[in-house]
Short mmCIF file of C-alpha atoms and ligand atoms in Angstrom, two decimals:
data_model
loop_
_atom_site.label_atom_id
_atom_site.label_comp_id
_atom_site.label_asym_id
_atom_site.label_seq_id
_atom_site.Cartn_x
_atom_site.Cartn_y
_atom_site.Cartn_z
CA MET A 1 -22.01 -28.47 -3.43
CA LYS A 2 -21.77 -29.13 -7.15
CA VAL A 3 -19.54 -26.59 -8.87
CA MET A 4 -20.19 -26.19 -12.58
CA THR A 5 -17.50 -24.25 -14.33
CA LYS A 6 -17.75 -22.74 -17.79
CA ILE A 7 -14.27 -21.33 -18.30
CA MET A 8 -11.25 -23.00 -16.86
CA PHE A 9 -9.04 -21.32 -14.33
CA SER A 10 -7.03 -18.82 -16.35
CA ALA A 11 -3.35 -18.09 -16.04
CA LEU A 12 -4.23 -14.75 -14.48
CA CYS A 13 -6.44 -16.37 -11.83
CA ALA A 14 -3.59 -18.61 -10.79
CA ALA A 15 -1.06 -15.78 -10.92
CA THR A 16 -3.17 -13.46 -8.81
CA MET A 17 -3.64 -16.01 -6.09
CA VAL A 18 -0.38 -15.58 -4.30
CA THR A 19 -1.52 -14.19 -1.01
CA SER A 20 1.07 -12.31 0.98
CA ALA A 21 1.98 -14.23 4.11
CA SER A 22 2.48 -10.96 5.94
CA ALA A 23 -1.04 -9.75 5.15
CA GLN A 24 -2.65 -11.04 8.34
CA ASP A 25 -5.62 -8.74 8.33
CA ASN A 26 -8.61 -9.93 6.26
CA SER A 27 -9.06 -6.54 4.65
CA GLU A 28 -5.41 -6.24 3.69
CA VAL A 29 -5.68 -9.63 1.96
CA MET A 30 -8.54 -8.21 -0.14
CA LEU A 31 -6.43 -5.21 -1.06
CA SER A 32 -3.32 -7.17 -1.98
CA ASN A 33 -5.38 -9.58 -4.11
CA GLY A 34 -7.21 -6.64 -5.73
CA ILE A 35 -4.06 -4.75 -6.65
CA LYS A 36 -2.87 -7.69 -8.71
CA TYR A 37 -5.73 -6.98 -11.13
CA LEU A 38 -4.51 -3.47 -12.04
CA ASP A 39 -4.85 -2.90 -15.82
CA VAL A 40 -6.99 -5.99 -16.42
CA PRO A 41 -9.46 -4.89 -19.15
CA TYR A 42 -13.01 -3.87 -18.25
CA VAL A 43 -15.44 -5.99 -20.26
CA ALA A 44 -19.19 -5.93 -19.60
CA HIS A 45 -21.57 -8.92 -19.87
CA THR A 46 -18.94 -11.65 -19.46
CA LEU A 47 -21.47 -13.78 -17.55
CA GLU A 48 -24.08 -13.58 -20.32
CA LEU A 49 -23.24 -16.57 -22.49
CA ASN A 50 -25.73 -18.67 -24.44
CA GLY A 51 -27.13 -21.79 -22.84
CA PRO A 52 -28.00 -22.67 -19.27
CA GLU A 53 -26.60 -20.69 -16.36
CA GLU A 54 -23.16 -21.95 -15.28
CA LEU A 55 -20.36 -20.69 -13.06
CA ILE A 56 -18.15 -18.58 -15.31
CA ILE A 57 -14.59 -17.84 -14.27
CA ASN A 58 -12.94 -15.20 -16.39
CA CYS A 59 -10.41 -13.21 -14.40
CA ASP A 60 -8.90 -11.75 -17.59
CA GLU A 61 -11.93 -9.58 -18.40
CA VAL A 62 -13.87 -8.04 -15.53
CA ASP A 63 -16.61 -5.54 -14.77
CA CYS A 64 -17.00 -3.78 -11.42
CA THR A 65 -18.93 -6.70 -9.92
CA THR A 66 -17.00 -9.66 -11.29
CA PHE A 67 -13.73 -7.95 -10.26
CA VAL A 68 -14.89 -7.74 -6.63
CA GLU A 69 -16.30 -11.28 -6.77
CA TYR A 70 -13.01 -12.79 -7.99
CA VAL A 71 -10.98 -10.87 -5.40
CA LEU A 72 -13.36 -11.90 -2.60
CA ALA A 73 -13.37 -15.57 -3.72
CA GLU A 74 -9.56 -15.60 -3.74
CA SER A 75 -9.34 -13.88 -0.37
CA LEU A 76 -11.79 -16.33 1.25
CA SER A 77 -9.96 -19.39 -0.05
CA PRO A 78 -7.39 -21.13 2.10
CA THR A 79 -3.84 -20.89 0.78
CA GLU A 80 -1.26 -23.60 0.62
CA GLU A 81 2.30 -22.49 -0.07
CA GLY A 82 0.86 -19.13 -1.08
CA GLN A 83 -1.45 -20.61 -3.75
CA VAL A 84 -5.21 -21.02 -3.81
CA ALA A 85 -6.65 -24.29 -5.12
CA GLU A 86 -8.95 -23.98 -8.12
CA GLY A 87 -11.68 -26.00 -6.39
CA ASP A 88 -11.74 -23.75 -3.31
CA PHE A 89 -11.83 -20.66 -5.50
CA ALA A 90 -14.72 -21.96 -7.65
CA GLU A 91 -16.70 -23.07 -4.60
CA ASN A 92 -16.31 -19.68 -2.93
CA LEU A 93 -17.19 -17.85 -6.13
CA GLN A 94 -20.39 -19.86 -6.43
CA LYS A 95 -21.32 -18.99 -2.82
CA ILE A 96 -20.73 -15.31 -3.56
CA ARG A 97 -22.48 -15.07 -6.93
CA TYR A 98 -25.53 -17.32 -6.43
CA ARG A 99 -28.30 -17.29 -3.84
CA ASN A 100 -27.15 -19.63 -1.06
CA GLY A 101 -24.56 -21.03 -3.47
CA ASN A 102 -27.12 -22.81 -5.65
CA ILE A 103 -27.09 -22.43 -9.42
CA ASP A 104 -30.63 -22.82 -10.70
CA GLY A 105 -31.09 -20.68 -13.78
CA TYR A 106 -30.47 -17.00 -14.49
CA THR A 107 -32.50 -15.68 -11.57
CA SER A 108 -30.49 -17.68 -9.01
CA ARG A 109 -27.62 -15.26 -9.77
CA LEU A 110 -27.52 -12.33 -7.32
CA HIS A 111 -28.09 -9.49 -9.78
CA TYR A 112 -28.89 -6.73 -7.30
CA ILE A 113 -26.09 -5.81 -4.93
CA SER A 114 -28.51 -5.59 -1.98
CA ASP A 115 -29.42 -9.24 -2.63
CA TRP A 116 -25.69 -10.02 -3.01
CA ILE A 117 -24.96 -8.34 0.35
CA ASN A 118 -27.87 -10.09 2.11
CA ASN A 119 -26.56 -13.43 0.82
CA GLY A 120 -23.01 -12.68 2.02
CA VAL A 121 -24.18 -11.64 5.48
CA ARG A 122 -26.63 -14.56 5.78
CA ASN A 123 -23.95 -17.06 4.78
CA GLY A 124 -21.35 -15.59 7.10
CA PHE A 125 -18.67 -14.28 4.73
CA LEU A 126 -19.58 -10.57 4.69
CA GLU A 127 -20.08 -8.03 7.45
CA ASP A 128 -22.29 -5.03 6.75
CA ILE A 129 -20.23 -2.23 8.31
CA THR A 130 -22.65 0.58 7.44
CA ALA A 131 -25.46 -1.34 9.16
CA THR A 132 -24.08 0.28 12.34
CA ARG A 133 -21.91 3.10 10.94
CA GLY A 134 -24.30 4.45 8.31
CA THR A 135 -25.94 7.74 9.15
CA ALA A 136 -28.91 7.47 6.81
CA SER A 137 -31.36 4.74 5.95
CA GLU A 138 -33.64 4.08 3.02
CA LYS A 139 -36.32 1.64 2.05
CA LEU A 140 -35.31 -0.32 -1.02
CA SER A 141 -37.53 0.02 -4.04
CA ILE A 142 -36.29 -2.41 -6.66
CA SER A 143 -37.66 -2.84 -10.19
CA TYR A 144 -34.86 -1.89 -12.61
CA MET A 145 -34.28 -5.22 -14.35
CA SER A 146 -37.92 -6.11 -14.98
CA ALA A 147 -38.50 -2.51 -16.10
CA HIS A 148 -35.58 -2.68 -18.59
CA PRO A 149 -35.66 -6.30 -19.81
CA GLN A 150 -34.12 -5.30 -23.15
CA GLN A 151 -30.84 -4.53 -21.33
CA TYR A 152 -30.53 -8.14 -20.16
CA LYS A 153 -30.23 -10.91 -22.76
CA GLN A 154 -31.86 -13.56 -20.53
CA LEU A 155 -34.81 -11.28 -19.75
CA ALA A 156 -35.33 -9.94 -23.27
CA ASN A 157 -36.09 -13.46 -24.52
CA SER A 158 -37.91 -14.94 -21.51
CA ASN A 159 -41.14 -13.76 -19.94
CA GLU A 160 -40.68 -16.52 -17.37
CA ASN A 161 -37.38 -14.98 -16.21
CA VAL A 162 -38.97 -11.52 -16.09
CA ALA A 163 -41.75 -12.90 -13.87
CA LYS A 164 -39.19 -14.55 -11.56
CA MET A 165 -37.16 -11.34 -11.42
CA LYS A 166 -40.31 -9.44 -10.41
CA GLU A 167 -40.78 -11.80 -7.47
CA ILE A 168 -37.19 -11.28 -6.36
CA GLU A 169 -37.57 -7.50 -6.73
CA GLN A 170 -40.71 -7.56 -4.62
CA SER A 171 -39.00 -9.56 -1.88
CA LEU A 172 -36.14 -7.03 -1.75
CA SER A 173 -38.37 -3.96 -1.89
CA GLY A 174 -39.36 -2.59 1.48
CA GLN A 175 -36.16 -3.74 3.20
CA THR A 176 -34.52 -0.88 5.10
CA ILE A 177 -30.77 -0.51 4.61
CA ASN A 178 -28.30 1.90 6.19
CA TYR A 179 -25.73 3.82 4.16
CA LEU A 180 -23.38 6.76 4.39
CA PRO A 181 -24.63 9.71 2.32
CA LYS A 182 -21.97 11.18 0.03
CA ASN A 183 -21.91 14.56 1.78
CA LYS A 184 -20.81 12.76 4.97
CA LEU A 185 -17.74 11.10 3.45
CA PRO A 186 -14.50 13.04 3.98
CA TYR A 187 -11.54 13.06 1.55
CA ASN A 188 -9.57 11.00 4.10
CA GLY A 189 -12.36 8.49 4.74
CA PHE A 190 -12.90 7.25 8.29
CA ASN A 191 -10.90 4.99 10.57
CA TRP A 192 -13.82 2.52 10.42
CA ILE A 193 -13.45 2.21 6.64
CA LYS A 194 -10.42 -0.03 6.13
CA ASN A 195 -8.15 -0.86 3.22
CA GLY A 196 -9.78 -3.74 1.31
CA ASP A 197 -13.34 -3.02 2.41
CA ILE A 198 -15.91 -3.45 -0.36
CA ILE A 199 -17.58 -0.18 -1.32
CA ALA A 200 -21.05 -0.33 -2.91
CA ILE A 201 -22.15 3.01 -4.37
CA THR A 202 -25.85 3.66 -3.82
CA THR A 203 -27.90 5.35 -6.54
CA ASN A 204 -31.01 7.44 -7.11
CA THR A 205 -31.71 5.70 -10.45
CA PRO A 206 -35.35 4.60 -10.16
CA GLY A 207 -35.73 0.94 -9.25
CA LEU A 208 -32.00 0.38 -8.66
CA ASP A 209 -30.12 0.08 -5.34
CA VAL A 210 -26.42 0.20 -6.24
CA ALA A 211 -24.70 1.47 -9.41
CA HIS A 212 -21.04 0.60 -8.84
CA LEU A 213 -18.72 -1.57 -6.72
CA GLY A 214 -15.05 -1.29 -5.78
CA ILE A 215 -12.48 -1.74 -3.03
CA ALA A 216 -11.33 0.88 -0.50
CA PHE A 217 -7.68 1.92 -0.87
CA TYR A 218 -5.96 4.66 1.14
CA VAL A 219 -3.24 6.37 -0.90
CA ASP A 220 -1.21 8.89 1.15
CA GLY A 221 -4.18 9.23 3.49
CA LYS A 222 -6.68 9.88 0.68
CA LEU A 223 -9.50 7.32 0.40
CA THR A 224 -9.60 6.16 -3.24
CA LEU A 225 -11.42 3.37 -5.08
CA LEU A 226 -9.70 0.35 -6.61
CA HIS A 227 -12.23 -0.65 -9.24
CA ALA A 228 -12.97 -1.88 -12.76
CA SER A 229 -13.76 1.38 -14.53
CA SER A 230 -16.21 1.36 -17.44
CA THR A 231 -14.88 4.82 -18.41
CA ASP A 232 -11.18 3.93 -18.52
CA LYS A 233 -11.92 0.33 -19.58
CA LYS A 234 -9.61 -1.29 -17.02
CA VAL A 235 -9.00 -1.98 -13.33
CA GLU A 236 -7.44 1.12 -11.78
CA VAL A 237 -7.04 3.20 -8.65
CA SER A 238 -9.18 6.33 -8.92
CA LYS A 239 -7.06 9.44 -9.38
CA VAL A 240 -9.47 11.51 -7.34
CA ALA A 241 -10.71 10.69 -3.85
CA LEU A 242 -13.82 8.51 -3.53
CA SER A 243 -15.54 11.54 -1.96
CA GLN A 244 -14.86 13.52 -5.17
CA MET A 245 -16.00 10.67 -7.45
CA LEU A 246 -19.31 10.66 -5.60
CA LYS A 247 -19.69 14.45 -5.87
CA ASP A 248 -19.02 14.31 -9.62
CA ASN A 249 -21.86 11.87 -10.32
CA SER A 250 -25.37 13.18 -9.71
CA LYS A 251 -26.80 9.64 -9.79
CA TRP A 252 -24.61 8.44 -6.93
CA THR A 253 -25.97 9.10 -3.45
CA GLY A 254 -23.54 7.49 -0.98
CA ILE A 255 -21.88 4.23 0.00
CA ARG A 256 -22.45 0.95 1.76
CA VAL A 257 -19.31 -0.59 3.27
CA LEU A 258 -18.89 -4.38 3.50
CA ARG A 259 -16.03 -6.35 4.99
CA MET A 260 -14.92 -9.89 4.26
CA LYS A 261 -15.47 -12.24 7.22
CA LYS A 262 -13.34 -15.36 7.23
C1 2YP B 301 -24.56 -6.39 -12.40
O1 2YP B 301 -24.56 -5.04 -12.67
C2 2YP B 301 -25.82 -6.94 -13.04
C3 2YP B 301 -25.85 -8.45 -12.98
O2 2YP B 301 -26.90 -8.91 -13.79
C4 2YP B 301 -24.52 -9.07 -13.47
O3 2YP B 301 -27.48 -4.72 -13.73
C5 2YP B 301 -27.66 -5.34 -12.68
C6 2YP B 301 -28.79 -4.90 -11.77
N1 2YP B 301 -26.97 -6.42 -12.30
O4 2YP B 301 -24.52 -10.45 -13.15
C7 2YP B 301 -23.33 -8.40 -12.79
C8 2YP B 301 -21.99 -8.90 -13.31
O5 2YP B 301 -21.82 -8.59 -14.67
O6 2YP B 301 -23.40 -7.00 -12.99
C9 2YP B 301 -23.59 -4.23 -11.99
C10 2YP B 301 -23.62 -2.90 -12.71
O7 2YP B 301 -22.36 -2.34 -12.64
C11 2YP B 301 -21.79 -1.73 -13.72
C12 2YP B 301 -22.43 -1.30 -14.96
C13 2YP B 301 -20.31 -1.49 -13.67
O8 2YP B 301 -19.93 -0.40 -13.19
O9 2YP B 301 -19.56 -2.36 -14.13
C14 2YP B 301 -23.98 -4.12 -10.50
O10 2YP B 301 -25.28 -3.47 -10.42
C15 2YP B 301 -23.11 -3.13 -9.72
O11 2YP B 301 -23.77 -1.87 -9.91
C16 2YP B 301 -24.96 -2.09 -10.70
C17 2YP B 301 -24.65 -1.92 -12.19
N2 2YP B 301 -25.91 -2.07 -12.96
C18 2YP B 301 -26.54 -1.01 -13.45
O12 2YP B 301 -26.14 0.14 -13.29
C19 2YP B 301 -27.82 -1.25 -14.19
#
């Protein structure tokens, strides 16, 4: 696989990649890698540069999605003397961010989290936990990006990209997914939701599947979210329980839970 990298491996990337030798469990590796990002600034649109689509690595400025992608890429990479090699990291990131790991223009990036999850499951590095544990299901109806092209630089200036996005949206729409509705999630989570699991927050926003991503983190028994917060403009552990965060946002309907598979 050809890995095209826009921004070189930053000091933070290298520094965060010391994986605890004692963290045997896959999920715990995700958590320990995620915690190292605490206080990294939240910056939106870091992948939207001018020019052709390339693999961008910028661990110093993250949004909810790029934060989870960097942590997952680190956690999937083999470690030697506690360090992850830049090449392994970049290769894993490309597999996570692009459909089947191939970079072929803007629409080869996995923009919708349902597409991102399908890709991870299909390529064997994610397990969809709520596929069996979810208590509700819904048929995806996806159209958000083609309906709001002005919000996306590469759609606002390209009818061709909008047409390609529409095709992708149509292929996702109609798929049935399982999730856990927010009124079913207790303050203390569940024993089947583990530290380091990826949490995708489902939404009722028309045409959109997921509105936020983060990592499960139990603090004194309370299930919280380790995430890049657009409100607080940094990576943080939610002060309130995930169950409360969901209740406080009328657009959020529940969660999908994904686990790294190594
Ligand atoms: C994604 O948005 C973008 C990708 O284009 C982008 O907006 C969409 C459908 N996709 O490559 C990727 C990385 O920058 O971000 C994310 C966005 O999350 C936000 C705003 C956040 O909390 O940081 C993912 O899709 C995760 O949840 C949604 C959310 N987008 C919108 O709410 C429109």
